[in-house]
PDB file of C-alpha atoms in Angstrom:
ATOM      1  CA  MET S 518     -13.515 -23.592 -30.486  1.00 70.00           C
ATOM      2  CA  TRP S 519     -10.845 -22.210 -32.797  1.00 83.00           C
ATOM      3  CA  VAL S 520     -11.610 -18.710 -31.462  1.00 86.00           C
ATOM      4  CA  LEU S 521     -10.612 -19.822 -27.982  1.00 87.00           C
ATOM      5  CA  GLY S 522      -7.392 -21.279 -29.377  1.00 88.00           C
ATOM      6  CA  ARG S 523      -6.586 -18.046 -31.170  1.00 90.00           C
ATOM      7  CA  LEU S 524      -7.310 -16.014 -28.043  1.00 88.00           C
ATOM      8  CA  ARG S 525      -5.070 -18.289 -25.983  1.00 89.00           C
ATOM      9  CA  ALA S 526      -2.274 -18.036 -28.565  1.00 89.00           C
ATOM     10  CA  GLY S 527      -2.659 -14.258 -28.665  1.00 87.00           C
ATOM     11  CA  TRP S 528      -2.532 -14.048 -24.869  1.00 88.00           C
ATOM     12  CA  ARG S 529       0.602 -16.217 -24.781  1.00 88.00           C
ATOM     13  CA  ALA S 530       2.242 -14.033 -27.409  1.00 87.00           C
ATOM     14  CA  LEU S 531       1.288 -10.829 -25.586  1.00 87.00           C
ATOM     15  CA  THR S 532       2.470 -12.058 -22.197  1.00 86.00           C
ATOM     16  CA  SER S 533       5.842 -13.384 -23.326  1.00 88.00           C
ATOM     17  CA  MET S 534       8.982 -11.640 -22.131  1.00 87.00           C
ATOM     18  CA  GLY S 535      10.076 -11.111 -25.727  1.00 90.00           C
ATOM     19  CA  THR S 536       6.908  -9.155 -26.483  1.00 92.00           C
ATOM     20  CA  ALA S 537       7.420  -7.059 -23.351  1.00 92.00           C
ATOM     21  CA  LEU S 538      10.954  -6.215 -24.482  1.00 93.00           C
ATOM     22  CA  VAL S 539       9.761  -5.289 -27.975  1.00 94.00           C
ATOM     23  CA  LEU S 540       7.029  -3.062 -26.512  1.00 95.00           C
ATOM     24  CA  LEU S 541       9.549  -1.418 -24.188  1.00 95.00           C
ATOM     25  CA  PHE S 542      11.795  -0.718 -27.174  1.00 97.00           C
ATOM     26  CA  LEU S 543       8.820   0.689 -29.131  1.00 95.00           C
ATOM     27  CA  LEU S 544       7.922   2.909 -26.180  1.00 96.00           C
ATOM     28  CA  ALA S 545      11.460   4.306 -26.114  1.00 96.00           C
ATOM     29  CA  LEU S 546      11.417   4.741 -29.885  1.00 96.00           C
ATOM     30  CA  GLY S 547       7.998   6.413 -29.729  1.00 94.00           C
ATOM     31  CA  ALA S 548       9.261   8.916 -27.158  1.00 95.00           C
ATOM     32  CA  VAL S 549      11.986  10.196 -29.518  1.00 96.00           C
ATOM     33  CA  PRO S 550       9.671  12.538 -31.495  1.00 94.00           C
ATOM     34  CA  GLY S 551       8.431  13.898 -28.181  1.00 93.00           C
ATOM     35  CA  ALA S 552      11.984  14.880 -27.336  1.00 93.00           C
ATOM     36  CA  LEU S 553      12.894  16.284 -30.759  1.00 94.00           C
ATOM     37  CA  LEU S 554       9.696  18.049 -31.836  1.00 93.00           C
ATOM     38  CA  PRO S 555       7.889  20.808 -29.938  1.00 94.00           C
ATOM     39  CA  GLN S 556       4.950  19.522 -27.903  1.00 94.00           C
ATOM     40  CA  ARG S 557       1.596  21.305 -27.640  1.00 92.00           C
ATOM     41  CA  SER S 558       1.318  20.597 -23.942  1.00 91.00           C
ATOM     42  CA  LEU S 559       4.597  22.450 -23.315  1.00 91.00           C
ATOM     43  CA  ASN S 560       4.662  25.273 -25.865  1.00 90.00           C
ATOM     44  CA  GLU S 561       1.793  25.901 -28.283  1.00 92.00           C
ATOM     45  CA  SER S 562       3.580  28.826 -29.968  1.00 93.00           C
ATOM     46  CA  LYS S 563       6.575  26.674 -30.966  1.00 94.00           C
ATOM     47  CA  VAL S 564       4.211  24.135 -32.536  1.00 93.00           C
ATOM     48  CA  ASP S 565       2.452  26.931 -34.460  1.00 93.00           C
ATOM     49  CA  GLY S 566       5.839  28.241 -35.607  1.00 94.00           C
ATOM     50  CA  TYR S 567       6.870  24.780 -36.803  1.00 92.00           C
ATOM     51  CA  LEU S 568       3.579  24.407 -38.701  1.00 93.00           C
ATOM     52  CA  ARG S 569       4.120  27.821 -40.397  1.00 94.00           C
ATOM     53  CA  GLU S 570       7.733  27.027 -41.370  1.00 94.00           C
ATOM     54  CA  ASN S 571       6.988  23.470 -42.589  1.00 92.00           C
ATOM     55  CA  PRO S 572       3.397  23.424 -43.865  1.00 92.00           C
ATOM     56  CA  VAL S 573       3.497  20.037 -45.649  1.00 94.00           C
ATOM     57  CA  LEU S 574       5.623  18.094 -43.172  1.00 93.00           C
ATOM     58  CA  GLY S 575       3.960  19.850 -40.256  1.00 92.00           C
ATOM     59  CA  LYS S 576       0.517  18.731 -41.439  1.00 94.00           C
ATOM     60  CA  VAL S 577       1.721  15.104 -41.690  1.00 94.00           C
ATOM     61  CA  PHE S 578       3.329  15.301 -38.240  1.00 94.00           C
ATOM     62  CA  ASP S 579       0.151  16.803 -36.821  1.00 93.00           C
ATOM     63  CA  ARG S 580      -1.989  13.984 -38.248  1.00 94.00           C
ATOM     64  CA  LEU S 581       0.415  11.442 -36.727  1.00 94.00           C
ATOM     65  CA  GLN S 582       0.067  13.292 -33.402  1.00 95.00           C
ATOM     66  CA  LEU S 583       3.805  13.920 -33.225  1.00 94.00           C
ATOM     67  CA  PHE S 584       3.176  17.274 -31.542  1.00 94.00           C
ATOM     68  CA  ASP S 585       1.155  15.488 -28.833  1.00 94.00           C
ATOM     69  CA  VAL S 586       3.273  12.346 -28.529  1.00 94.00           C
ATOM     70  CA  PHE S 587       2.699  11.532 -24.873  1.00 94.00           C
ATOM     71  CA  SER S 588      -1.080  11.880 -25.140  1.00 93.00           C
ATOM     72  CA  SER S 589      -1.398  10.319 -28.610  1.00 95.00           C
ATOM     73  CA  PHE S 590      -3.476   7.198 -29.200  1.00 95.00           C
ATOM     74  CA  TRP S 591      -0.515   5.175 -30.467  1.00 95.00           C
ATOM     75  CA  PHE S 592       1.761   6.034 -27.528  1.00 96.00           C
ATOM     76  CA  THR S 593      -1.063   5.236 -25.099  1.00 96.00           C
ATOM     77  CA  ALA S 594      -1.668   1.931 -26.901  1.00 96.00           C
ATOM     78  CA  ILE S 595       2.018   0.996 -26.619  1.00 96.00           C
ATOM     79  CA  TYR S 596       2.266   1.632 -22.900  1.00 94.00           C
ATOM     80  CA  ALA S 597      -1.123   0.029 -22.199  1.00 95.00           C
ATOM     81  CA  LEU S 598      -0.032  -3.108 -24.071  1.00 94.00           C
ATOM     82  CA  LEU S 599       3.290  -3.011 -22.220  1.00 94.00           C
ATOM     83  CA  PHE S 600       1.475  -2.818 -18.891  1.00 94.00           C
ATOM     84  CA  ILE S 601      -0.825  -5.728 -19.787  1.00 93.00           C
ATOM     85  CA  SER S 602       2.134  -7.726 -21.070  1.00 92.00           C
ATOM     86  CA  LEU S 603       4.162  -7.186 -17.904  1.00 90.00           C
ATOM     87  CA  VAL S 604       1.257  -8.020 -15.592  1.00 91.00           C
ATOM     88  CA  GLY S 605       0.459 -11.158 -17.579  1.00 90.00           C
ATOM     89  CA  CYS S 606       4.115 -12.143 -17.723  1.00 86.00           C
ATOM     90  CA  LEU S 607       4.912 -11.543 -14.044  1.00 86.00           C
ATOM     91  CA  THR S 608       1.769 -12.912 -12.390  1.00 87.00           C
ATOM     92  CA  PRO S 609       2.524 -16.625 -12.962  1.00 87.00           C
ATOM     93  CA  ARG S 610       6.149 -16.085 -11.971  1.00 85.00           C
ATOM     94  CA  ILE S 611       5.159 -14.362  -8.727  1.00 86.00           C
ATOM     95  CA  VAL S 612       2.712 -17.151  -7.865  1.00 87.00           C
ATOM     96  CA  GLU S 613       5.379 -19.799  -8.471  1.00 85.00           C
ATOM     97  CA  HIS S 614       7.913 -17.786  -6.475  1.00 84.00           C
ATOM     98  CA  MET S 615       5.535 -17.493  -3.516  1.00 85.00           C
ATOM     99  CA  ARG S 616       5.044 -21.276  -3.589  1.00 85.00           C
ATOM    100  CA  SER S 617       8.783 -21.850  -3.472  1.00 81.00           C
ATOM    101  CA  LEU S 618       9.170 -19.377  -0.597  1.00 80.00           C
ATOM    102  CA  ARG S 619       6.812 -21.486   1.517  1.00 81.00           C
ATOM    103  CA  ALA S 620       8.569 -24.753   0.700  1.00 79.00           C
ATOM    104  CA  VAL S 621      10.535 -26.522   3.418  1.00 80.00           C
ATOM    105  CA  PRO S 622      14.010 -27.921   2.804  1.00 80.00           C
ATOM    106  CA  VAL S 623      14.112 -31.468   1.508  1.00 79.00           C
ATOM    107  CA  PRO S 624      14.889 -34.265   3.981  1.00 80.00           C
ATOM    108  CA  VAL S 625      18.464 -35.403   4.459  1.00 78.00           C
ATOM    109  CA  PRO S 626      19.473 -38.064   1.904  1.00 79.00           C
ATOM    110  CA  ARG S 627      20.026 -41.571   3.255  1.00 80.00           C
ATOM    111  CA  ASN S 628      23.508 -41.916   1.805  1.00 83.00           C
ATOM    112  CA  LEU S 629      25.466 -38.692   2.368  1.00 81.00           C
ATOM    113  CA  ALA S 630      28.598 -40.204   0.808  1.00 82.00           C
ATOM    114  CA  ARG S 631      26.976 -39.753  -2.622  1.00 84.00           C
ATOM    115  CA  LEU S 632      26.969 -35.981  -2.251  1.00 81.00           C
ATOM    116  CA  PRO S 633      29.994 -34.148  -3.683  1.00 84.00           C
ATOM    117  CA  LYS S 634      30.522 -32.046  -0.549  1.00 81.00           C
ATOM    118  CA  HIS S 635      30.091 -34.245   2.468  1.00 80.00           C
ATOM    119  CA  ALA S 636      32.090 -34.723   5.631  1.00 78.00           C
ATOM    120  CA  GLU S 637      31.963 -36.940   8.686  1.00 77.00           C
ATOM    121  CA  VAL S 638      32.788 -35.419  12.050  1.00 77.00           C
ATOM    122  CA  THR S 639      32.511 -36.870  15.527  1.00 79.00           C
ATOM    123  CA  LEU S 640      31.316 -34.329  18.105  1.00 82.00           C
ATOM    124  CA  ALA S 641      30.930 -34.544  21.844  1.00 86.00           C
ATOM    125  CA  GLY S 642      27.478 -34.190  23.402  1.00 82.00           C
ATOM    126  CA  THR S 643      24.014 -35.568  22.947  1.00 82.00           C
ATOM    127  CA  PRO S 644      22.450 -35.497  19.482  1.00 79.00           C
ATOM    128  CA  GLU S 645      20.088 -32.708  20.620  1.00 81.00           C
ATOM    129  CA  GLN S 646      22.993 -30.561  21.902  1.00 84.00           C
ATOM    130  CA  VAL S 647      25.000 -31.068  18.718  1.00 83.00           C
ATOM    131  CA  ALA S 648      21.926 -30.302  16.580  1.00 83.00           C
ATOM    132  CA  GLU S 649      21.374 -27.078  18.528  1.00 85.00           C
ATOM    133  CA  ARG S 650      25.009 -26.006  17.996  1.00 86.00           C
ATOM    134  CA  ILE S 651      24.834 -26.778  14.292  1.00 83.00           C
ATOM    135  CA  SER S 652      21.488 -24.982  13.916  1.00 84.00           C
ATOM    136  CA  GLY S 653      23.032 -21.913  15.558  1.00 83.00           C
ATOM    137  CA  GLY S 654      25.714 -21.896  12.857  1.00 83.00           C
ATOM    138  CA  LEU S 655      23.103 -22.001  10.115  1.00 84.00           C
ATOM    139  CA  ARG S 656      21.690 -18.522  10.681  1.00 82.00           C
ATOM    140  CA  GLY S 657      20.222 -17.115   7.498  1.00 79.00           C
ATOM    141  CA  TRP S 658      19.473 -20.622   6.227  1.00 83.00           C
ATOM    142  CA  ARG S 659      16.015 -22.105   6.192  1.00 82.00           C
ATOM    143  CA  ARG S 660      16.363 -25.219   8.286  1.00 84.00           C
ATOM    144  CA  VAL S 661      14.268 -28.096   9.551  1.00 83.00           C
ATOM    145  CA  THR S 662      15.378 -30.312  12.429  1.00 83.00           C
ATOM    146  CA  ARG S 663      13.874 -33.798  12.522  1.00 82.00           C
ATOM    147  CA  ASP S 664      14.271 -36.290  15.358  1.00 80.00           C
ATOM    148  CA  THR S 665      14.099 -39.621  13.570  1.00 79.00           C
ATOM    149  CA  GLY S 666      14.409 -41.649  16.762  1.00 77.00           C
ATOM    150  CA  GLY S 667      17.170 -43.942  17.924  1.00 76.00           C
ATOM    151  CA  GLY S 668      19.397 -41.006  18.875  1.00 75.00           C
ATOM    152  CA  VAL S 669      19.495 -39.650  15.314  1.00 79.00           C
ATOM    153  CA  VAL S 670      18.734 -35.991  14.596  1.00 81.00           C
ATOM    154  CA  GLU S 671      18.616 -34.766  10.992  1.00 83.00           C
ATOM    155  CA  ILE S 672      19.082 -31.127  10.017  1.00 82.00           C
ATOM    156  CA  SER S 673      18.042 -30.063   6.526  1.00 82.00           C
ATOM    157  CA  ALA S 674      19.095 -26.559   5.532  1.00 82.00           C
ATOM    158  CA  GLU S 675      18.734 -24.576   2.346  1.00 82.00           C
ATOM    159  CA  LYS S 676      19.789 -21.073   1.402  1.00 80.00           C
ATOM    160  CA  GLY S 677      18.869 -18.805  -1.477  1.00 75.00           C
ATOM    161  CA  TYR S 678      15.080 -18.737  -1.340  1.00 70.00           C
ATOM    162  CA  LEU S 679      15.083 -15.113  -2.519  1.00 72.00           C
ATOM    163  CA  ARG S 680      17.465 -15.633  -5.458  1.00 71.00           C
ATOM    164  CA  GLU S 681      14.624 -15.575  -7.993  1.00 70.00           C
ATOM    165  CA  PHE S 682      13.151 -12.417  -6.503  1.00 72.00           C
ATOM    166  CA  GLY S 683      15.700 -10.339  -8.429  1.00 69.00           C
ATOM    167  CA  ASN S 684      14.397 -11.727 -11.717  1.00 67.00           C
ATOM    168  CA  ILE S 685      10.863 -10.665 -10.937  1.00 65.00           C
TER     169      ILE S 685
END
């Protein structure tokens, strides 16, 4: 049972946004030797020249795969962990975001005077005509029109359903 707890804790740690940021920083840091040292995949003769000029340091760099940075095991491990971390971090957020995109606006409150921005206006026309005019002015808003009976039409409108999409 404790194994399952440890696995769950490890998964939570791996899929946190903080871990993803650390892995992204490590990936950038790991790419620095690939930019500063000659790479075998680009120029084998420069790597051989570096190994001849610096036999001790060159041997250490070669064992650490610093001449093959972008195909090294440690660089591959960093970007594989980063990929897993991002997928695990974003999947629950995307699911929750999709749920909120399908949500309908909440019904109109009973007492509008409690709201900080409320106004009372008397308009000419039937409730259906007035509701149609108001709905036309709410383009770009997600709106629901409810006929509650007794000549009362409620319009609920909400904007900003895609605001969280930028965070994903």
